[in-house]
Tab-separated table of C-alpha atoms in Angstrom:
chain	number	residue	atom	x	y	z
A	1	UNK	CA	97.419	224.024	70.782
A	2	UNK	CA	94.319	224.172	72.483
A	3	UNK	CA	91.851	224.695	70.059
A	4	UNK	CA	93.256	222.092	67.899
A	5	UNK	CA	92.902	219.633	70.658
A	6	UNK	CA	89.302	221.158	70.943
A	7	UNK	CA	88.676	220.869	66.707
A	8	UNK	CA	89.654	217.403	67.675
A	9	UNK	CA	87.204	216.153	70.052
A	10	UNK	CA	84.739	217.802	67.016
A	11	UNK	CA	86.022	215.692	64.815
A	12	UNK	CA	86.852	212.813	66.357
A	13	UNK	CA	90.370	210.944	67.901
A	14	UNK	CA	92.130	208.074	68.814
A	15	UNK	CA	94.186	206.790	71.171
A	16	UNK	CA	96.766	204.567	70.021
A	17	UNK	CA	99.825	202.327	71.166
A	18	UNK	CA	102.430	201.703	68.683
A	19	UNK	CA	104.813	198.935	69.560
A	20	UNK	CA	108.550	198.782	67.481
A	21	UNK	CA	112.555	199.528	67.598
A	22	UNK	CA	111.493	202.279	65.277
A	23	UNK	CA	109.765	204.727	67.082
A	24	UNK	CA	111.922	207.626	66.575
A	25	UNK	CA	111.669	207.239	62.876
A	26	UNK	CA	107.964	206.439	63.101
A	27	UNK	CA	107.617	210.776	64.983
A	28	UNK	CA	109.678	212.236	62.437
A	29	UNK	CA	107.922	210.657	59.337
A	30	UNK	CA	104.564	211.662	61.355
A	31	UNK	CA	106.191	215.323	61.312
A	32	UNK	CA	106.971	215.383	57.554
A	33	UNK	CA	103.571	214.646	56.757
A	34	UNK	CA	102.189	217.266	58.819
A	35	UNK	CA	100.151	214.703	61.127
A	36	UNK	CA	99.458	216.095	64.403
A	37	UNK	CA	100.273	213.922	67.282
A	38	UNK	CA	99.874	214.748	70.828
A	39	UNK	CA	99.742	213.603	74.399
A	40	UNK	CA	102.869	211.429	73.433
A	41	UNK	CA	103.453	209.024	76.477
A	42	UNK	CA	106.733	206.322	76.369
A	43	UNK	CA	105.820	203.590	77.991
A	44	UNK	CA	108.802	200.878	77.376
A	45	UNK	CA	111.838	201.039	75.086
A	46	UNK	CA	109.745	199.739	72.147
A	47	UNK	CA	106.016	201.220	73.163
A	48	UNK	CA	104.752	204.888	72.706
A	49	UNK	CA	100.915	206.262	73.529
A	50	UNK	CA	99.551	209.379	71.861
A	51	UNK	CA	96.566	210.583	70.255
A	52	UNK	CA	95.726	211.690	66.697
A	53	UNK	CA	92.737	212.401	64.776
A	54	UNK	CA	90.703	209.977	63.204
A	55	UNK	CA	91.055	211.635	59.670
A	56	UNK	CA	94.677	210.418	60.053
A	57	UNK	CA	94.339	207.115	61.184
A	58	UNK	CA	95.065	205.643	57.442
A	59	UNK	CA	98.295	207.785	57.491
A	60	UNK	CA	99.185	206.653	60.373
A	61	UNK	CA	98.955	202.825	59.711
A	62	UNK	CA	100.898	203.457	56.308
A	63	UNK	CA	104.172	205.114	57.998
A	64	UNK	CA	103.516	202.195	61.070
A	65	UNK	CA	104.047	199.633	58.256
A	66	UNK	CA	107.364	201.300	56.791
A	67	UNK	CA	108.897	201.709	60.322
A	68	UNK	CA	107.723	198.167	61.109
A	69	UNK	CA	105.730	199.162	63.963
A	70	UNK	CA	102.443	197.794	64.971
A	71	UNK	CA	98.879	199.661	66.299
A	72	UNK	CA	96.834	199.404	68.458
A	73	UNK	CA	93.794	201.160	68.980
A	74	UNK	CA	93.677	202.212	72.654
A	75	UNK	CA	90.202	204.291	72.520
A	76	UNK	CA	88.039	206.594	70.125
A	77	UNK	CA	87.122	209.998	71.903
A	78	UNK	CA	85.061	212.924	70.232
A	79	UNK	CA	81.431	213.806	68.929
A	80	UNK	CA	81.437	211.471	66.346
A	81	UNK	CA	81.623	208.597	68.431
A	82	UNK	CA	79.546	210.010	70.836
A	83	UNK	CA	76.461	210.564	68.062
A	84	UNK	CA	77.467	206.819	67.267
A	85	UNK	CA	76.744	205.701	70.356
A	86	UNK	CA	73.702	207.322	71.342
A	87	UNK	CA	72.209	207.259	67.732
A	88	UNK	CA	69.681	204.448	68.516
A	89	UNK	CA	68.508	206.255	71.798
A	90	UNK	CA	66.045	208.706	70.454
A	91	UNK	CA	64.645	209.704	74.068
A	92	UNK	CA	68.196	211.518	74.859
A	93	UNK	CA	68.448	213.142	72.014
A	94	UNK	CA	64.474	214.483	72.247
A	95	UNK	CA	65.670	216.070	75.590
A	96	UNK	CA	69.034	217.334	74.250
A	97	UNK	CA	66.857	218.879	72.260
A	98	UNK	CA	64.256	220.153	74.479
A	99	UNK	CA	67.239	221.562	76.707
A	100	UNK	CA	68.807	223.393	73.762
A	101	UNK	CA	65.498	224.990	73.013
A	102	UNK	CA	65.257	225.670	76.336
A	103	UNK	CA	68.492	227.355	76.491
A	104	UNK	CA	67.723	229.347	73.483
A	105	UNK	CA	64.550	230.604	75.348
A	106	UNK	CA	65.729	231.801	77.837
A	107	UNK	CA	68.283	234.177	76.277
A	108	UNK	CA	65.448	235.993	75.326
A	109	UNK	CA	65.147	236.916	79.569
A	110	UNK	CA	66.970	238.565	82.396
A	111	UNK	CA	68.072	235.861	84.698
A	112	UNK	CA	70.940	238.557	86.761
A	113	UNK	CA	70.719	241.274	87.776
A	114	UNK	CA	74.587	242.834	89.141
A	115	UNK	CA	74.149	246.272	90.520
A	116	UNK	CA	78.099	248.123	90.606
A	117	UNK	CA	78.066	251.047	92.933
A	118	UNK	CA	81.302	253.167	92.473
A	119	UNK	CA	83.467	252.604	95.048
A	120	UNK	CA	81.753	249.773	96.537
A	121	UNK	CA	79.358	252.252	98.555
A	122	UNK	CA	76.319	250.158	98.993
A	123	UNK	CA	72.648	252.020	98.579
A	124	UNK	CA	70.491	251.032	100.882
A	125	UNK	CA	67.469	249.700	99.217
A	126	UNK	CA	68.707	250.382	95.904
A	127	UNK	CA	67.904	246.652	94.561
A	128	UNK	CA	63.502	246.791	95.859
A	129	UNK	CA	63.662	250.069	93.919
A	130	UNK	CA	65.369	248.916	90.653
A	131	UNK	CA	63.331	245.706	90.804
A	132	UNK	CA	59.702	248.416	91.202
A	133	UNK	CA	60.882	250.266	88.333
A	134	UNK	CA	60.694	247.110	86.069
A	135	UNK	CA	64.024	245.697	86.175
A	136	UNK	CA	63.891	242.148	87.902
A	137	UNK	CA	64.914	238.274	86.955
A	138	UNK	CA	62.371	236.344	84.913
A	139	UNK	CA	61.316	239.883	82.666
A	140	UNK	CA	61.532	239.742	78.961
A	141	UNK	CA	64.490	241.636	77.776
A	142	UNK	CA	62.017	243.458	74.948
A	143	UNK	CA	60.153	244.797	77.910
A	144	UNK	CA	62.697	246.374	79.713
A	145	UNK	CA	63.044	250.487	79.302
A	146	UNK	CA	66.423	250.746	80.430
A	147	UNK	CA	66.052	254.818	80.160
A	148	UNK	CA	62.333	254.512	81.850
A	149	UNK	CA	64.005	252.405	84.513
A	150	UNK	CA	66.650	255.060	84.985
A	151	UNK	CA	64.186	258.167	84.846
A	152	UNK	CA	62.286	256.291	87.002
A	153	UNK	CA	65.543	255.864	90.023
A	154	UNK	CA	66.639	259.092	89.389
A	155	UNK	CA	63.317	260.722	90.303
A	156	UNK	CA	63.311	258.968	93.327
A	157	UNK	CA	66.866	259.149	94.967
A	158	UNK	CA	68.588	262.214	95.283
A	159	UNK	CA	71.929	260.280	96.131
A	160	UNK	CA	72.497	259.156	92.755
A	161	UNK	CA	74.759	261.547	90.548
A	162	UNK	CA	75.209	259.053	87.094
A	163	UNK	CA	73.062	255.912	85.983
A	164	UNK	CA	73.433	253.267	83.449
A	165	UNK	CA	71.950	250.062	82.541
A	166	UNK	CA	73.747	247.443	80.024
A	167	UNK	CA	72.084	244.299	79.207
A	168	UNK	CA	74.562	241.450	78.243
A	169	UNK	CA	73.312	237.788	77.444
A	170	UNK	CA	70.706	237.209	80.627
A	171	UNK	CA	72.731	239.429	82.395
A	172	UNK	CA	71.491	243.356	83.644
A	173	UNK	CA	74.499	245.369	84.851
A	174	UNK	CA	73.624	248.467	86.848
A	175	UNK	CA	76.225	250.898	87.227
A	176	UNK	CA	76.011	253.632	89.978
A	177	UNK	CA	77.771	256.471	90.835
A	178	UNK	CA	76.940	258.070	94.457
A	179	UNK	CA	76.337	261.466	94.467
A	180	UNK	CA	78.186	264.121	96.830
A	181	UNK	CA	75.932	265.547	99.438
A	182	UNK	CA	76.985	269.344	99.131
A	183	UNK	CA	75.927	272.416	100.940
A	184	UNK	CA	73.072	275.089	99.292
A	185	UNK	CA	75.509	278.078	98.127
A	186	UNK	CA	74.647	281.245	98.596
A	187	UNK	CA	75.770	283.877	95.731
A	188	UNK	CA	77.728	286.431	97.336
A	189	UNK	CA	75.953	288.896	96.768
A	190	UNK	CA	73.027	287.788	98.157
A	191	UNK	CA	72.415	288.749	102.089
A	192	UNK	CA	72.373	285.637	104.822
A	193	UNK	CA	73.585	285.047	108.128
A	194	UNK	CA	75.333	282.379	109.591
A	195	UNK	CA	73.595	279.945	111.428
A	196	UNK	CA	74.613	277.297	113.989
A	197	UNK	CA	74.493	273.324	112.358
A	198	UNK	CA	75.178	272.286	115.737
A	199	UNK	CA	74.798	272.084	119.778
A	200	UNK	CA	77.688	273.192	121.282
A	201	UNK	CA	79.932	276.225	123.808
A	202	UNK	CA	81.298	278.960	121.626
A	203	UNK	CA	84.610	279.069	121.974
A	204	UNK	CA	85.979	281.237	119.753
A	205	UNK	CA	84.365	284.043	117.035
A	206	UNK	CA	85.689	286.212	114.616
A	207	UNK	CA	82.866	288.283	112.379
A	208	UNK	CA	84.801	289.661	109.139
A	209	UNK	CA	81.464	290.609	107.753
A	210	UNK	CA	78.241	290.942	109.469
A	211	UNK	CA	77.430	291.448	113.417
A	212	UNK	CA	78.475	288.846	116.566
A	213	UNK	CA	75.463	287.712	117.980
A	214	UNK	CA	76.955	285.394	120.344
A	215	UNK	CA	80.202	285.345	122.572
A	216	UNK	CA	82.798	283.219	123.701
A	217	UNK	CA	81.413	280.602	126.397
A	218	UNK	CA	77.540	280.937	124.857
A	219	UNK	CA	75.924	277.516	124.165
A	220	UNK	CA	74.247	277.519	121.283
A	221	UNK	CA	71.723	274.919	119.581
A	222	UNK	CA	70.814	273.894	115.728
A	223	UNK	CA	69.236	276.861	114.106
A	224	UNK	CA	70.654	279.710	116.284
A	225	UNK	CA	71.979	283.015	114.315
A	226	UNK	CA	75.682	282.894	114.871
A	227	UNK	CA	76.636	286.036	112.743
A	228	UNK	CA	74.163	288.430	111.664
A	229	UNK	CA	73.953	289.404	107.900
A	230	UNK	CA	73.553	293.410	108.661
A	231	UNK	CA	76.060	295.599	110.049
A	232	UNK	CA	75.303	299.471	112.029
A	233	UNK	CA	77.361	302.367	111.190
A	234	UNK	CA	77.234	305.213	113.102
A	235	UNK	CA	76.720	307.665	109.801
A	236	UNK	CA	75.309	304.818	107.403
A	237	UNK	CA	72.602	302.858	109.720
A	238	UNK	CA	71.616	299.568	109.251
A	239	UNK	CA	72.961	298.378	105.990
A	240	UNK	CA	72.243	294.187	104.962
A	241	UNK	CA	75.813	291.805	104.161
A	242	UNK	CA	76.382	288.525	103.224
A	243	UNK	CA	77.690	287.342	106.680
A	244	UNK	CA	81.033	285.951	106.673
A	245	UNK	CA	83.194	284.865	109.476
A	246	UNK	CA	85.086	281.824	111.507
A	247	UNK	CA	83.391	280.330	114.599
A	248	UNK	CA	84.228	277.759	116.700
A	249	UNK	CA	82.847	275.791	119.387
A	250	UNK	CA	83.004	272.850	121.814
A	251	UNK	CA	80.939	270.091	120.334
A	252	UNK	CA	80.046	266.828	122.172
A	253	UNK	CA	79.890	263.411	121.235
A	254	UNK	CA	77.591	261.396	123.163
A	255	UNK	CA	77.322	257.475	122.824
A	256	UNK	CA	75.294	254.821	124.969
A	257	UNK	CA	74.915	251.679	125.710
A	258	UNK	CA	73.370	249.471	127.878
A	259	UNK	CA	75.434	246.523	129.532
A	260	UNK	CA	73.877	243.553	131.388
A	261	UNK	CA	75.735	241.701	134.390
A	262	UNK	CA	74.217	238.264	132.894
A	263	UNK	CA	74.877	237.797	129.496
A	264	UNK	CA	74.304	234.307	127.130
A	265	UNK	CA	77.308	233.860	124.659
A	266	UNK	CA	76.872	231.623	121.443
A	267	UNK	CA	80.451	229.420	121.265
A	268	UNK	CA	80.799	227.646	117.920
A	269	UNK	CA	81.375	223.879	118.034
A	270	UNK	CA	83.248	223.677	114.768
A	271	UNK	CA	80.642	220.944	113.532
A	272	UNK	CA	79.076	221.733	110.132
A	273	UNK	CA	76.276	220.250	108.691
A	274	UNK	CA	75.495	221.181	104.987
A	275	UNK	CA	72.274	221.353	103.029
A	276	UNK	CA	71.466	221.943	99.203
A	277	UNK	CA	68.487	223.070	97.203
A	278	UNK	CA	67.843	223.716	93.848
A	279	UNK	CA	66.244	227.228	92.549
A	280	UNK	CA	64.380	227.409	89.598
A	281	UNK	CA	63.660	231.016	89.081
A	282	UNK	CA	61.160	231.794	92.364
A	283	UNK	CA	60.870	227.947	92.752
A	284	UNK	CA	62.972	225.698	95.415
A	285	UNK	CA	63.500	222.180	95.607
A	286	UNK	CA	65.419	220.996	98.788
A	287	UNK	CA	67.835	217.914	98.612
A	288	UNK	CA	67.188	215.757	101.835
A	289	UNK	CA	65.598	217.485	104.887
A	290	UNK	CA	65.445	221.145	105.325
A	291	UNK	CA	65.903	221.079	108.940
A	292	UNK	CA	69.405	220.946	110.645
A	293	UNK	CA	70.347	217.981	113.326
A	294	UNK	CA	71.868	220.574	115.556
A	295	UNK	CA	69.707	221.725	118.072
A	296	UNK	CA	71.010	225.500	118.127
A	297	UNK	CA	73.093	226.618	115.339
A	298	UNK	CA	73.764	229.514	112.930
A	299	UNK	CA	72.873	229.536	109.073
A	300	UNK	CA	74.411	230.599	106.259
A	301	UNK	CA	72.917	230.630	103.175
A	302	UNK	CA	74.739	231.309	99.643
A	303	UNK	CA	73.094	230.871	96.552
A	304	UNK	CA	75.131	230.318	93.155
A	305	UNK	CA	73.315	231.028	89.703
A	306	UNK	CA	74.643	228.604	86.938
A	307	UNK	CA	75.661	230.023	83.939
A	308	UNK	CA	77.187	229.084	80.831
A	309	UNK	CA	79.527	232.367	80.157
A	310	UNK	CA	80.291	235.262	81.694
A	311	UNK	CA	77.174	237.102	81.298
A	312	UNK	CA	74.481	234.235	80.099
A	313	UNK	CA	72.947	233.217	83.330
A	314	UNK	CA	70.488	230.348	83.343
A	315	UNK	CA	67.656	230.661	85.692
A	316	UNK	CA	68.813	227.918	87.516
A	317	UNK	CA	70.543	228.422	91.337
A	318	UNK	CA	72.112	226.129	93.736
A	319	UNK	CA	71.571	227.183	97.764
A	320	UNK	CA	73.827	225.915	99.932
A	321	UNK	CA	72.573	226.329	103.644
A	322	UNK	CA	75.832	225.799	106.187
A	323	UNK	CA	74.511	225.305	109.114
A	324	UNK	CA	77.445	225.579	112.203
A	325	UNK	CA	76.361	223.907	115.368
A	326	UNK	CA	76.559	226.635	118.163
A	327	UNK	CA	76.443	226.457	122.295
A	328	UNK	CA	75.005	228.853	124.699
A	329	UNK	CA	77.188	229.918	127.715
A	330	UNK	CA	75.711	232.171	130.637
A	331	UNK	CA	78.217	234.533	131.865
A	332	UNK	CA	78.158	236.650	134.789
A	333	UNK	CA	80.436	239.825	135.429
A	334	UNK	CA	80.298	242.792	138.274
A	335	UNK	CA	79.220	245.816	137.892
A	336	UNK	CA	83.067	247.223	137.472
A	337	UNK	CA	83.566	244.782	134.675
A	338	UNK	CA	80.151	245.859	132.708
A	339	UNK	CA	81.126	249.431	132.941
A	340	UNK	CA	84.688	248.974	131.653
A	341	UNK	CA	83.506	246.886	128.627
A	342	UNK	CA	80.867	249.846	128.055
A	343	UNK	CA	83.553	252.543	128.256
A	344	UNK	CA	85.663	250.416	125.616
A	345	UNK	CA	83.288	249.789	123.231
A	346	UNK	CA	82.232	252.887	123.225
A	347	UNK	CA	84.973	254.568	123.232
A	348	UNK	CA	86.523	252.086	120.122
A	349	UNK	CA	82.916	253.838	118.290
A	350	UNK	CA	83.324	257.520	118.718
A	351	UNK	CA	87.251	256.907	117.865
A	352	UNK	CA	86.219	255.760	114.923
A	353	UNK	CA	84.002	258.539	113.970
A	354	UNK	CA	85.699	261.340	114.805
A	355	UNK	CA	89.003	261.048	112.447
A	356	UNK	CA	91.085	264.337	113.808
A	357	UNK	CA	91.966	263.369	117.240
A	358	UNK	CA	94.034	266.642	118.335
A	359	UNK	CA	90.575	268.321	118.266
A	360	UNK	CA	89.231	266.337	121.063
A	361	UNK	CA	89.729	268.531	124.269
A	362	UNK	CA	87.795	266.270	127.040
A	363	UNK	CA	86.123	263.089	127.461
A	364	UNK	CA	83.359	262.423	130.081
A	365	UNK	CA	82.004	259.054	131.293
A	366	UNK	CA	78.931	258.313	133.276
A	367	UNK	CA	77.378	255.583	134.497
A	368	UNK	CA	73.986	254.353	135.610
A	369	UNK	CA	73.024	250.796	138.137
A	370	UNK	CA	69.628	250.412	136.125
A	371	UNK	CA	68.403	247.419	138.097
A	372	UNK	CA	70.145	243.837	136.299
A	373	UNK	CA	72.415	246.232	134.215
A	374	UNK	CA	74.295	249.388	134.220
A	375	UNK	CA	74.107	252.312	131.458
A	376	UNK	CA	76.940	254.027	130.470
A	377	UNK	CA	77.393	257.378	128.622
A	378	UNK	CA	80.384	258.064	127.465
A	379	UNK	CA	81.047	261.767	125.590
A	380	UNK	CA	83.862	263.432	123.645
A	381	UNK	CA	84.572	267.218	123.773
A	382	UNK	CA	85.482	268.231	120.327
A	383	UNK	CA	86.829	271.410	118.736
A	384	UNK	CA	85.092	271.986	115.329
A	385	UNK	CA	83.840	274.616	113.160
A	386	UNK	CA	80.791	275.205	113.299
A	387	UNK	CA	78.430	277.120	111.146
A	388	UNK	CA	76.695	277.583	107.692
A	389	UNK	CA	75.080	279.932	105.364
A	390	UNK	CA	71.301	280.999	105.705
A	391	UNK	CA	69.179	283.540	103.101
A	392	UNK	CA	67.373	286.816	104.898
A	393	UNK	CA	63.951	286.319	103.459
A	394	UNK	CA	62.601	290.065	103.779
């Protein structure tokens, strides 16, 4: 139904009131003549509104003078009464023009570009790098290498596992799949030993292949040779193994921060004040003044690119600036209070990072009077594994 109604308005309708005691008769003769009526609204007994194409309107007056009915023309919708109207204004239809061509033009050019990262795991820096290698608003589709661009990303991330580019309309999508950061393996049969990846108190060691070269309550830092990759006989000497084995150890957490007894807190009014601009391309036009009325507020910009389908972009943006009126409170706590908000803050960080909570065998807090302020450490004990593979060079 609603593409006909849309064929319509190409072609041109009317609205229409019919007035008679006939009206019933009048729809169903209508019906067997296959004329399409719509938008039917009774308005009285002996008055009905609806629409129909212009084509039909001859029909229409025939079967009105059967049913003894009369019509009225209500109103005349459509692009043929539209051309009609604005036939004798040549400047409007110069610019229609001049905004079609436009429109035309700039298919020819990226006006988007939407970057899709798997997962929603944001890149950092991922768009200045894609925009370097030659894919940025404003470029000439022709010109763009989408497998240069990609070569080009590739060489220079290593956190990027799969790459593709699809260019739809004035639209570049960019989809990205993050790569998993994965240990170097060692073959087997290759020798190594087993070297800390952390600081932290041994607390337990178990060498199934290689030699112990540290004991239970050792502290060991980055880099230091856990297990060794050789192992003495007393009849076969010195003979090189790929080191294998389970160590533990007592890791800490550490977190700091530094929490002043005077601090200035932003309160928002609720008042809003809102600003627009238009963006052509790299080129802004503010409505009305740029600068807000408030005296201190936040901003927040957005910035919506017009577009005529899903993927045809126009290089045309509004910016809305928000701008929420703010007020500054000082507020003063004691040294007790500053080093409890410390302790729960940063305790609420390194709960959050550490996701196996049975493995955390201690926490430690410490705090510092560091003149209008106090700094607090606060640090987790945790049991982990600890541990990784390292190649004898001879």
């Amino acid at each position: 139904m609603f593409i006909k109604v849309w064929i319509s308005y190409l072609i041109g309708y009317l609205g229409i009131t019919i007035e008679g005691y006939y009206i019933e008769r009048f729809i169903n003769m209508c019906r067997n003549h296959k004329i399409m009526i719509w938008h039917l609204k009774r308005k009285k007994e002996i008055e009905l509104d609806f629409r129909v194409r212009m084509k039909d309107f001859r029909e229409i007056c025939k079967i009105a003078k059967k049913t003894k009915c009369k019509v009225k023309i209500n109103r005349k919708k459509g692009l043929p009464f539209l051309i009609h109207r604005y036939k004798k204004r040549k400047i409007f239809f110069i610019l229609l023009l001049i905004m079609l061509f436009l429109i035309l033009l700039s298919s020819n050019f990226v006006w988007n570009v939407d970057i899709r990262e798997e997962n929603g795991q944001k890149l950092e820096n991922l768009a200045e790098e894609i925009e370097e290698a030659g894919l940025k608003c404003g470029k000439w589709k022709h010109e763009i290498n989408t497998k240069e661009v990609i070569n080009k990303i590739r060489l220079q991330r290593k956190d990027i596992a799969w790459m593709g580019i699809e260019l739809k309309g004035t639209n570049a999508i960019v989809k990205i799949v993050k790569a998993d950061e994965k240990p170097e393996i060692i073959d087997a049969e290759e020798y190594c030993n087993i070297v800390s990846d952390k600081v932290g108190m041994i607390t337990k060691i178990n060498a199934q292949t290689g030699t112990a070269n540290v004991k239970v309550g050792d502290t060991v830092n980055v880099g230091e040779t856990l297990i060794n990759g050789w192992m003495e006989g007393k009849y076969t000497g010195i003979r090189y193994v790929h080191a294998k084995g389970e160590i533990q150890a007592k890791v800490w957490h550490t977190k700091y921060k530094n929490i002043p007894y005077e601090t200035t807190e932003r309160i928002e009014t609720g008042k809003l004040e809102e600003k627009y601009a238009i963006k052509f391309n790299n080129f802004k036009i503010n409505l009305g003044k740029g600068v807000s009325k408030f005296e201190i507020y936040d901003t927040i910009e957005t910035e919506n690119k017009m577009k005529l389908f899903s993927d045809f972009y126009l290089p045309i943006s509004i910016l809305k600036n928000t701008y929420k009126e703010v007020k500054e409170e000082r507020k003063a706590v004691t040294k007790e209070e500053a080093e409890k908000i410390g302790i729960q803050q940063l305790q609420q960080e390194l709960d959050q990072e550490i996701e196996d909570k049975e493995s955390i065998v201690g926490r430690n807090v410490n705090t510092y009077e560091n003149g209008n302020s106090v700094d607090v450490y606060v640090t987790y004990e945790v049991l982990e594994s600890i541990g990784t593979n390292e190649k004898i060079v001879f």
